[in-house]
Each structure stands twice: as structure tokens, then as C-alpha cells.
């Protein structure tokens, strides 16, 4: 079974530029999460989708971050404009349903903002 | 507010030297406690879920245990390939979603 796919794997941009990350969850998984992992820290949830609806985006900096999951499958996370403190690894995870506790993570996208 | 604290931050072991990693947590109600392994440049890899105090789970050289306030990840006779960062996370009852609240992790190095 294929795992969670993410692209790109690495991205370097200058501050105030925009960037987008893509995630393809495990086939059939209804729930999709985006986490931010700053170096030396554990992952922190940004947003959770159930199918194509948002369940929790309380920690998403909505003035600069946006995310969508249009057909309940793939998802994109966008940052516009980027700040230096956005440098981190952005992890996508999925689980079969909200009631399914285990989450399976992709390899992440490492973002460097200069 | 939910809190997860892992100790030690870093641990260096000789091959075959058993030890334990600690995860202390504060949560209003625990739905589950999770252990993940993370290798450099990779996403976290699921290891265990524990749901109630007294529960134990094992996988190869790893054994996870849970009390009402903390969880331990015991590593028996570790090998160099066990070197990784081990993350603990809690999932709380009553949350609108099922977000995992992670600790900062314990970085484990096992030397030959």
C-alpha cells in the first residue's frame, strides 16, 4: 500500500514570497492533517480536514496560511507572504476516519525562508 | 491546557545497554497516547497506541507502558539501527478533531 506522498521535498524562498505544498494521502483515508515541525520541536497541528471539510484550523495563522482539500483527496497548503519564522518541515498525515486514532505521516517538505 | 514533556532530551547508549525514555503528560481526558519514531529527513513512523493505565505493548526490542501520568518506552538490548528521535503524543477526549499533541522528543544514539 502506498504511503502519504508530499511534494516538493525541499523548498527555499525569500521572505515575502509565496509557496505551496501538496499532499496525497493514503488511498481511502477520509481524514487529512497538516502539521508544522520546527527544528528541535515536535509536530504542531495546523489544520485537519474530514473529507473536504475543515474540522480544526484553530492554530492556522490565517492571515498568511491557507489550505484546501477540494475533492476530499489531495490537499494543498499555501503560505503568502512567507516570514523567516515559517522555516520548518511541513508534514501531512492521514487516517482512515476521524474515529481512527493512528495517523500515518508523509516524508514532509522542508521549507527554508531566507 | 494539554502538556507533553519528554525526558531525557538526548540519550546515548552502547549497543546492548537497555534503558527507558519517559513521557509525562497532562490532559483533561486521555483518548490515546502514541509513540512515534522519526529518522532524520523523514516523517514520524507509528509505533504504538496505549489507551488506558496499565496497558503495555511490545514490538521487537521496544516495550511501551502507560500510567495515569506518564508513559515509558523501554528499549532492551538496543542496536545502532534503533538510533532515531522518539516522539510521544497525546490525543485528548472532547477535542473537535483528533489532533495529536506532541512532546519535543528524545534523540537516541546507539553506538556499536
Coordinates of N, CA and C in Angstrom, one line a residue:
Chain A
X1 N 0.9 -1.2 0.0 CA 0.0 0.0 0.0 C 0.9 1.2 0.0
X2 N 0.6 2.2 -0.9 CA 1.4 3.4 -1.0 C 1.2 4.2 0.2
X3 N 2.2 5.0 0.7 CA 2.1 5.8 1.8 C 1.6 7.2 1.4
X4 N 1.7 8.1 2.4 CA 1.4 9.5 2.1 C 2.5 10.2 1.3
X5 N 2.1 10.8 0.2 CA 3.0 11.4 -0.7 C 3.0 12.9 -0.5
X6 N 4.2 13.6 -0.5 CA 4.3 15.0 -0.4 C 5.3 15.5 -1.4
X7 N 5.0 16.7 -1.9 CA 6.0 17.4 -2.8 C 5.8 18.9 -2.7
X8 N 6.9 19.7 -2.9 CA 8.2 19.2 -3.1 C 8.8 18.7 -1.8
X9 N 10.0 18.1 -1.8 CA 10.6 17.7 -0.6 C 11.4 18.8 0.1
X10 N 11.9 19.7 -0.8 CA 12.7 20.8 -0.3 C 12.3 22.1 -1.0
X11 N 12.3 23.2 -0.3 CA 11.9 24.5 -1.0 C 12.7 25.6 -0.2
X12 N 13.3 26.5 -1.0 CA 14.0 27.6 -0.5 C 13.4 28.9 -1.1
X13 N 12.9 29.8 -0.3 CA 12.3 31.0 -0.8 C 12.8 32.2 0.0
X14 N 12.6 33.4 -0.5 CA 12.9 34.6 0.2 C 11.6 35.1 1.0
X15 N 11.9 35.8 2.1 CA 10.7 36.3 2.8 C 9.9 37.2 1.9
X16 N 8.6 37.1 2.2 CA 7.5 37.8 1.5 C 7.1 37.1 0.2
X17 N 7.8 36.1 -0.2 CA 7.4 35.3 -1.3 C 6.3 34.3 -0.9
X18 N 5.7 33.7 -1.9 CA 4.6 32.7 -1.6 C 5.1 31.3 -2.0
X19 N 4.5 30.3 -1.3 CA 4.9 28.9 -1.6 C 3.7 28.0 -1.4
X20 N 3.7 26.9 -2.1 CA 2.6 25.9 -1.9 C 3.1 24.5 -1.8
X21 N 2.5 23.7 -0.9 CA 2.9 22.3 -0.7 C 1.7 21.4 -1.1
X22 N 2.0 20.3 -1.6 CA 1.0 19.3 -2.0 C 1.1 18.0 -1.2
X23 N -0.1 17.4 -0.9 CA -0.2 16.2 -0.2 C -1.2 15.3 -0.8
X24 N -0.8 14.0 -1.0 CA -1.7 13.0 -1.5 C -1.8 11.9 -0.4
X25 N -2.9 11.8 0.3 CA -3.0 10.8 1.5 C -3.1 9.4 1.0
X26 N -3.0 8.5 1.9 CA -3.2 7.1 1.6 C -4.6 6.9 1.0
X27 N -4.7 6.1 0.0 CA -6.0 5.9 -0.7 C -7.1 5.4 0.3
X28 N -8.2 6.2 0.2 CA -9.4 5.8 1.0 C -9.4 6.5 2.4
X29 N -8.3 7.2 2.7 CA -8.3 7.9 4.0 C -9.1 9.2 4.0
X30 N -10.1 9.3 4.9 CA -11.0 10.4 4.9 C -10.4 11.6 5.6
X31 N -9.5 11.4 6.6 CA -9.1 12.5 7.4 C -7.6 12.8 7.0
X32 N -7.4 14.1 6.9 CA -6.1 14.6 6.5 C -5.6 15.7 7.4
X33 N -4.4 15.7 7.8 CA -3.8 16.7 8.7 C -2.6 17.3 8.1
X34 N -2.4 18.6 8.4 CA -1.2 19.3 8.1 C -0.5 19.7 9.5
X35 N 0.7 19.4 9.7 CA 1.5 19.7 10.9 C 2.7 20.6 10.5
X36 N 3.1 21.4 11.4 CA 4.4 22.2 11.2 C 5.4 21.7 12.3
X37 N 6.6 21.3 11.8 CA 7.6 20.9 12.8 C 8.8 21.8 12.7
X38 N 9.0 22.6 13.7 CA 10.2 23.5 13.7 C 11.3 22.6 14.3
X39 N 12.5 22.9 13.9 CA 13.7 22.1 14.3 C 13.8 22.0 15.8
X40 N 13.9 20.8 16.3 CA 14.1 20.5 17.7 C 12.7 20.4 18.4
X41 N 11.6 20.6 17.7 CA 10.3 20.5 18.3 C 9.5 19.3 17.8
X42 N 8.4 19.0 18.5 CA 7.5 18.0 18.0 C 6.6 18.7 17.0
X43 N 5.9 17.9 16.1 CA 5.0 18.5 15.2 C 3.8 19.2 15.9
X44 N 3.3 20.3 15.2 CA 2.2 21.0 15.8 C 1.1 21.1 14.7
X45 N -0.1 20.8 15.1 CA -1.2 20.7 14.1 C -1.5 22.1 13.6
X46 N -1.6 22.2 12.2 CA -2.1 23.5 11.6 C -3.6 23.4 11.2
X47 N -4.0 22.3 10.6 CA -5.3 22.1 10.1 C -5.7 20.7 9.9
X48 N -7.0 20.3 10.2 CA -7.5 19.0 10.0 C -8.7 19.0 9.1
X49 N -8.7 18.1 8.1 CA -9.8 18.0 7.2 C -10.5 16.6 7.4
X50 N -11.8 16.6 7.3 CA -12.6 15.4 7.2 C -13.2 15.4 5.9
X51 N -12.8 14.5 5.0 CA -13.2 14.6 3.6 C -12.8 16.0 3.1
X52 N -13.7 16.8 2.6 CA -13.3 18.1 2.1 C -13.7 19.3 3.0
X53 N -14.1 18.9 4.2 CA -14.5 19.9 5.2 C -13.4 20.1 6.3
X54 N -13.3 21.4 6.8 CA -12.4 21.7 7.9 C -12.9 21.3 9.2
X55 N -12.2 20.5 10.0 CA -12.6 20.2 11.4 C -12.0 21.1 12.4
X56 N -10.7 21.4 12.2 CA -10.0 22.2 13.2 C -8.9 23.0 12.5
X57 N -9.0 24.3 12.5 CA -7.9 25.1 12.0 C -7.6 26.2 13.0
X58 N -7.8 25.9 14.3 CA -7.6 26.9 15.3 C -6.1 27.4 15.5
X59 N -5.2 26.6 15.0 CA -3.8 27.0 15.1 C -3.2 27.4 13.8
X60 N -4.0 27.6 12.8 CA -3.5 28.0 11.5 C -3.4 29.6 11.5
X61 N -2.3 30.1 11.2 CA -2.2 31.6 11.0 C -2.9 32.1 9.8
X62 N -4.1 32.4 9.9 CA -5.0 32.6 8.7 C -4.7 33.8 8.0
X63 N -3.9 34.7 8.5 CA -3.5 35.9 7.8 C -2.5 35.6 6.7
X64 N -1.8 34.5 6.8 CA -0.8 34.1 5.8 C -0.9 32.7 5.3
X65 N -1.5 31.8 6.0 CA -1.6 30.4 5.6 C -3.1 30.1 5.2
X66 N -3.1 29.3 4.1 CA -4.4 28.8 3.7 C -4.3 27.3 3.2
X67 N -5.3 26.6 3.3 CA -5.3 25.2 2.9 C -6.6 24.8 2.3
X68 N -6.6 23.8 1.4 CA -7.8 23.3 0.8 C -7.7 21.9 0.5
X69 N -8.8 21.2 0.4 CA -8.9 19.8 0.0 C -10.2 19.7 -0.8
X70 N -10.1 20.0 -2.1 CA -11.2 20.3 -2.9 C -12.1 19.1 -3.1
X71 N -11.6 17.9 -3.4 CA -12.4 16.7 -3.8 C -12.2 15.7 -2.7
X72 N -11.8 16.1 -1.5 CA -11.7 15.1 -0.4 C -10.6 14.2 -0.6
X73 N -9.6 14.5 -1.5 CA -8.5 13.6 -1.6 C -7.2 14.4 -1.4
X74 N -6.6 14.9 -2.5 CA -5.4 15.7 -2.4 C -5.6 17.0 -1.6
X75 N -4.5 17.6 -1.1 CA -4.6 18.8 -0.3 C -3.4 19.7 -0.7
X76 N -3.7 21.0 -0.6 CA -2.6 21.9 -0.8 C -2.5 22.9 0.4
X77 N -1.3 23.2 0.9 CA -1.1 24.2 1.9 C -0.3 25.4 1.3
X78 N -0.8 26.6 1.5 CA -0.1 27.7 0.9 C 0.3 28.7 2.0
X79 N 1.4 29.4 1.8 CA 1.9 30.4 2.7 C 2.1 31.7 1.8
X80 N 1.5 32.8 2.2 CA 1.6 34.0 1.4 C 1.3 35.2 2.3
X81 N 2.2 36.1 2.6 CA 3.7 36.0 2.3 C 4.4 35.3 3.4
X82 N 5.5 34.6 3.0 CA 6.3 33.9 4.0 C 7.2 34.8 4.9
X83 N 7.3 34.4 6.1 CA 8.2 35.0 7.1 C 9.4 34.1 7.4
X84 N 10.4 34.7 8.0 CA 11.6 33.9 8.4 C 11.2 32.7 9.4
X85 N 10.2 33.0 10.3 CA 9.8 32.1 11.3 C 9.0 30.9 10.7
X86 N 8.7 31.0 9.4 CA 7.9 29.9 8.8 C 8.9 28.7 8.4
X87 N 10.2 28.9 8.5 CA 11.1 27.9 8.2 C 10.9 26.7 9.1
X88 N 10.6 25.6 8.5 CA 10.2 24.4 9.2 C 10.0 23.2 8.2
X89 N 9.6 22.1 8.8 CA 9.2 20.9 8.0 C 7.7 20.9 8.1
X90 N 7.0 20.8 6.9 CA 5.6 20.7 6.9 C 5.2 19.3 6.6
X91 N 4.5 18.7 7.5 CA 4.2 17.2 7.5 C 2.7 17.1 7.2
X92 N 2.4 16.2 6.3 CA 1.0 15.8 6.0 C 0.8 14.4 6.6
X93 N -0.4 14.2 7.2 CA -0.7 12.9 7.8 C -2.1 12.5 7.4
X94 N -2.4 11.2 7.4 CA -3.8 10.8 7.1 C -4.2 9.7 8.0
X95 N -5.5 9.5 8.1 CA -6.1 8.3 8.9 C -7.4 8.0 8.2
X96 N -7.8 6.7 8.4 CA -9.0 6.2 7.6 C -10.2 7.0 7.9
X97 N -10.4 7.5 9.2 CA -11.6 8.2 9.5 C -11.3 9.0 10.8
X98 N -12.2 9.9 11.2 CA -11.9 10.6 12.5 C -11.9 9.7 13.7
X99 N -12.6 8.7 13.6 CA -12.6 7.8 14.8 C -11.4 6.8 14.8
X100 N -10.6 6.9 13.8 CA -9.4 6.1 13.7 C -8.2 6.8 14.3
X101 N -7.6 6.3 15.4 CA -6.7 7.1 16.1 C -5.3 7.3 15.5
X102 N -4.8 6.3 14.8 CA -3.5 6.3 14.3 C -3.4 7.2 13.1
X103 N -2.4 8.0 13.0 CA -2.1 8.9 11.9 C -0.8 8.4 11.2
X104 N -0.9 8.4 9.9 CA 0.3 8.0 9.1 C 0.9 9.2 8.4
X105 N 2.1 9.4 8.6 CA 2.8 10.6 8.1 C 3.5 10.5 6.8
X106 N 3.5 11.5 6.0 CA 4.4 11.6 4.8 C 5.8 12.0 5.2
X107 N 6.7 12.1 4.2 CA 8.1 12.5 4.5 C 8.3 13.9 4.8
X108 N 7.3 14.8 4.5 CA 7.5 16.2 4.8 C 8.1 17.0 3.7
X109 N 7.9 18.3 3.8 CA 8.5 19.3 2.9 C 9.3 20.2 3.8
X110 N 10.6 20.3 3.6 CA 11.5 21.2 4.4 C 11.5 22.6 3.7
X111 N 11.0 23.6 4.4 CA 11.0 24.9 3.9 C 12.0 25.8 4.6
X112 N 12.8 26.5 3.8 CA 13.8 27.5 4.3 C 13.4 28.8 3.7
X113 N 13.2 29.8 4.6 CA 12.8 31.1 4.2 C 14.1 32.0 4.6
X114 N 14.6 32.7 3.5 CA 15.8 33.5 3.7 C 15.5 35.0 3.7
Chain B
X1 N -4.6 23.3 29.9 CA -4.1 23.0 28.6 C -3.3 21.7 28.6
X2 N -3.4 20.9 27.5 CA -2.7 19.7 27.4 C -1.2 19.9 27.3
X3 N -0.4 19.1 28.1 CA 1.1 19.3 28.0 C 1.7 17.9 27.9
X4 N 2.8 17.8 27.1 CA 3.5 16.6 27.0 C 5.0 16.9 27.2
X5 N 5.7 16.3 28.1 CA 7.1 16.5 28.4 C 7.9 15.2 28.3
X6 N 8.9 15.2 27.4 CA 9.7 14.0 27.3 C 11.1 14.2 27.9
X7 N 11.6 13.2 28.5 CA 12.9 13.2 29.0 C 13.6 11.8 28.9
X8 N 14.9 11.8 28.7 CA 15.8 13.0 28.5 C 15.6 13.6 27.1
X9 N 16.2 14.7 26.9 CA 16.2 15.3 25.5 C 17.0 14.5 24.6
X10 N 18.2 14.0 25.1 CA 19.1 13.2 24.3 C 19.6 12.1 25.2
X11 N 19.9 10.9 24.5 CA 20.4 9.7 25.2 C 21.3 9.0 24.3
X12 N 22.5 8.7 24.9 CA 23.5 7.9 24.2 C 23.7 6.6 24.9
X13 N 23.6 5.5 24.2 CA 23.7 4.2 24.7 C 24.7 3.4 24.0
X14 N 25.3 2.5 24.7 CA 26.2 1.5 24.0 C 25.2 0.4 23.5
X15 N 25.6 -0.3 22.4 CA 24.8 -1.4 21.9 C 24.7 -2.4 23.0
X16 N 23.4 -2.9 23.2 CA 23.1 -3.8 24.2 C 22.8 -3.2 25.6
X17 N 23.0 -1.9 25.8 CA 22.7 -1.3 27.1 C 21.2 -0.8 27.1
X18 N 20.4 -1.5 27.9 CA 19.0 -1.2 28.0 C 18.7 0.1 28.7
X19 N 17.6 0.7 28.4 CA 17.3 2.0 29.0 C 15.8 2.3 28.8
X20 N 15.3 3.4 29.4 CA 13.9 3.8 29.2 C 13.8 5.3 28.9
X21 N 12.8 5.6 28.0 CA 12.5 7.0 27.7 C 11.2 7.3 28.4
X22 N 11.1 8.6 28.9 CA 9.9 9.0 29.7 C 9.1 10.0 28.9
X23 N 7.8 9.9 29.1 CA 6.8 10.8 28.6 C 5.8 11.2 29.6
X24 N 5.9 12.4 30.2 CA 4.9 12.8 31.2 C 3.8 13.7 30.5
X25 N 2.6 13.5 30.9 CA 1.5 14.2 30.2 C 0.5 14.7 31.2
X26 N -0.1 15.8 30.8 CA -1.2 16.4 31.5 C -2.3 16.7 30.4
X27 N -3.5 16.0 30.6 CA -4.6 16.1 29.7 C -5.9 16.0 30.4
X28 N -6.9 16.7 30.0 CA -8.2 16.7 30.7 C -8.8 15.3 30.6
X29 N -8.7 14.6 29.6 CA -9.1 13.3 29.4 C -8.4 12.6 28.3
X30 N -7.8 11.4 28.5 CA -7.0 10.8 27.5 C -7.8 9.9 26.6
X31 N -7.7 10.2 25.3 CA -8.2 9.2 24.4 C -7.2 8.2 24.0
X32 N -5.9 8.6 23.8 CA -4.9 7.7 23.5 C -3.5 8.4 23.6
X33 N -2.5 7.6 23.9 CA -1.1 8.1 24.0 C -0.3 7.3 22.9
X34 N 0.4 8.0 22.1 CA 1.1 7.5 20.9 C 2.6 7.6 21.0
X35 N 3.3 6.6 20.5 CA 4.7 6.7 20.3 C 5.0 6.6 18.8
X36 N 5.9 7.5 18.4 CA 6.4 7.5 17.0 C 7.9 7.5 17.0
X37 N 8.4 7.0 16.0 CA 9.9 7.1 15.7 C 10.1 8.0 14.5
X38 N 11.1 8.9 14.6 CA 11.4 9.7 13.5 C 12.9 9.7 13.1
X39 N 13.2 9.3 11.9 CA 14.5 9.3 11.4 C 14.8 10.6 10.7
X40 N 16.1 11.0 10.7 CA 16.4 12.3 10.1 C 15.9 12.4 8.6
X41 N 15.2 13.5 8.3 CA 14.7 13.7 7.0 C 13.5 12.9 6.6
X42 N 12.9 12.3 7.6 CA 11.7 11.5 7.3 C 10.5 11.9 8.3
X43 N 9.3 11.5 7.9 CA 8.2 11.8 8.7 C 8.1 10.8 9.9
X44 N 7.3 11.1 10.9 CA 7.2 10.2 12.1 C 6.6 8.8 11.6
X45 N 7.1 7.7 12.2 CA 6.6 6.4 11.9 C 5.9 5.9 13.1
X46 N 4.7 5.4 12.9 CA 3.9 5.0 14.1 C 4.5 3.7 14.7
X47 N 4.5 3.7 16.1 CA 5.0 2.5 16.8 C 3.8 1.9 17.6
X48 N 3.3 2.7 18.6 CA 2.3 2.1 19.5 C 1.2 3.1 19.8
X49 N 0.0 2.6 20.2 CA -1.0 3.4 20.8 C -1.4 2.7 22.1
X50 N -1.5 3.5 23.2 CA -1.9 3.0 24.5 C -3.1 3.8 24.9
X51 N -4.1 3.1 25.5 CA -5.4 3.7 25.7 C -5.7 3.9 27.2
X52 N -5.2 3.0 28.1 CA -5.6 3.1 29.5 C -4.4 2.6 30.4
X53 N -4.4 3.2 31.6 CA -3.4 2.9 32.6 C -3.2 1.4 32.8
X54 N -2.0 1.0 32.8 CA -1.7 -0.5 33.0 C -1.5 -1.2 31.7
X55 N -1.8 -0.6 30.6 CA -1.7 -1.2 29.3 C -0.2 -1.3 28.9
X56 N 0.2 -2.3 28.2 CA 1.6 -2.5 27.7 C 1.5 -3.0 26.3
X57 N 2.5 -2.6 25.4 CA 2.6 -3.1 24.1 C 4.1 -3.3 23.8
X58 N 4.3 -4.3 23.0 CA 5.7 -4.7 22.6 C 5.9 -4.8 21.1
X59 N 7.1 -4.4 20.7 CA 7.4 -4.6 19.3 C 8.9 -4.8 19.2
X60 N 9.4 -6.0 18.9 CA 10.8 -6.3 18.8 C 11.5 -5.8 20.1
X61 N 12.4 -4.9 20.1 CA 13.2 -4.5 21.3 C 12.5 -3.4 22.1
X62 N 11.3 -3.0 21.7 CA 10.6 -1.9 22.3 C 9.4 -2.4 23.1
X63 N 9.2 -1.7 24.2 CA 8.0 -2.0 25.0 C 7.5 -0.7 25.6
X64 N 6.2 -0.4 25.4 CA 5.6 0.8 25.9 C 4.7 0.5 27.0
X65 N 4.7 1.3 28.0 CA 3.8 1.2 29.2 C 3.1 2.5 29.5
X66 N 2.0 2.4 30.2 CA 1.2 3.6 30.4 C 0.7 3.6 31.9
X67 N 0.9 4.8 32.6 CA 0.2 5.0 33.8 C -0.7 6.2 33.7
X68 N -1.3 6.7 34.7 CA -2.2 7.8 34.6 C -1.5 9.2 34.4
X69 N -0.2 9.2 34.6 CA 0.5 10.5 34.4 C 1.7 10.4 33.5
X70 N 2.1 9.2 33.1 CA 3.3 9.1 32.2 C 3.3 7.8 31.5
X71 N 4.2 7.8 30.5 CA 4.4 6.6 29.7 C 5.9 6.4 29.6
X72 N 6.3 5.1 29.5 CA 7.7 4.8 29.3 C 7.9 3.9 28.0
X73 N 9.0 4.2 27.3 CA 9.3 3.4 26.2 C 10.6 2.7 26.6
X74 N 10.5 1.4 26.9 CA 11.7 0.6 27.3 C 12.4 0.1 26.0
X75 N 13.7 0.2 26.0 CA 14.5 -0.3 24.9 C 15.4 -1.4 25.4
X76 N 15.2 -2.6 25.0 CA 16.0 -3.7 25.5 C 17.1 -4.1 24.5
X77 N 18.3 -4.1 25.0 CA 19.5 -4.5 24.2 C 19.5 -3.8 22.8
X78 N 19.5 -2.5 22.9 CA 19.4 -1.7 21.6 C 20.5 -2.0 20.6
X79 N 20.2 -1.8 19.3 CA 21.2 -1.9 18.3 C 21.4 -0.5 17.6
X80 N 22.4 -0.3 16.9 CA 22.6 1.0 16.2 C 21.5 1.5 15.4
X81 N 20.8 0.5 14.8 CA 19.6 0.9 13.9 C 18.4 1.4 14.7
X82 N 18.5 1.3 16.0 CA 17.4 1.9 16.9 C 17.7 3.4 17.1
X83 N 18.8 3.9 16.6 CA 19.1 5.4 16.7 C 18.0 6.2 15.9
X84 N 17.4 7.1 16.6 CA 16.3 7.9 16.0 C 15.8 8.9 17.1
X85 N 14.9 9.7 16.7 CA 14.2 10.5 17.7 C 12.8 9.9 17.9
X86 N 12.5 9.7 19.2 CA 11.3 9.0 19.6 C 10.3 10.1 20.1
X87 N 9.2 10.2 19.5 CA 8.2 11.2 19.8 C 7.0 10.6 20.6
X88 N 6.5 11.3 21.6 CA 5.3 10.9 22.3 C 4.3 11.9 22.0
X89 N 3.0 11.5 21.9 CA 1.9 12.4 21.6 C 0.7 11.9 22.3
X90 N -0.2 12.9 22.7 CA -1.4 12.5 23.4 C -2.6 13.0 22.5
X91 N -3.7 12.3 22.6 CA -4.9 12.7 21.9 C -6.0 12.8 23.0
X92 N -6.6 14.0 23.1 CA -7.5 14.3 24.2 C -8.9 14.0 23.9
X93 N -9.7 13.6 24.8 CA -11.1 13.5 24.7 C -11.7 14.9 24.6
X94 N -12.8 15.0 23.9 CA -13.5 16.3 23.9 C -13.0 17.3 22.8
X95 N -11.9 17.0 22.2 CA -11.5 17.9 21.1 C -12.4 17.7 19.9
X96 N -12.6 18.8 19.2 CA -13.4 18.7 18.0 C -12.8 17.8 16.9
X97 N -11.5 17.8 16.9 CA -10.8 16.9 16.0 C -10.0 15.9 16.7
X98 N -9.1 15.3 16.0 CA -8.3 14.2 16.6 C -6.8 14.6 16.6
X99 N -6.5 15.9 16.8 CA -5.1 16.3 16.7 C -4.2 15.6 17.7
X100 N -3.0 15.3 17.3 CA -2.0 14.8 18.3 C -1.2 16.0 18.8
X101 N -1.0 16.0 20.1 CA -0.2 17.0 20.8 C 1.1 16.3 21.2
X102 N 2.1 16.7 20.5 CA 3.4 16.1 20.6 C 4.3 16.7 21.6
X103 N 5.2 15.9 22.2 CA 6.3 16.4 23.0 C 7.5 16.7 22.0
X104 N 8.6 17.2 22.6 CA 9.7 17.6 21.8 C 10.6 16.4 21.3
X105 N 10.4 15.3 21.9 CA 11.1 14.1 21.5 C 12.4 13.8 22.3
X106 N 12.8 12.6 22.3 CA 14.1 12.1 22.8 C 14.9 11.6 21.7
X107 N 16.1 12.2 21.5 CA 17.0 11.8 20.5 C 17.9 10.7 21.0
X108 N 17.8 9.5 20.4 CA 18.6 8.4 20.9 C 19.7 8.0 19.9
X109 N 20.9 7.9 20.5 CA 22.0 7.4 19.7 C 22.6 6.1 20.3
X110 N 22.6 5.1 19.5 CA 23.1 3.8 20.0 C 24.4 3.5 19.2
X111 N 25.5 3.4 20.0 CA 26.8 3.2 19.4 C 27.3 1.8 19.4
X112 N 28.0 1.3 18.4 CA 28.5 -0.1 18.4 C 29.4 -0.4 19.6

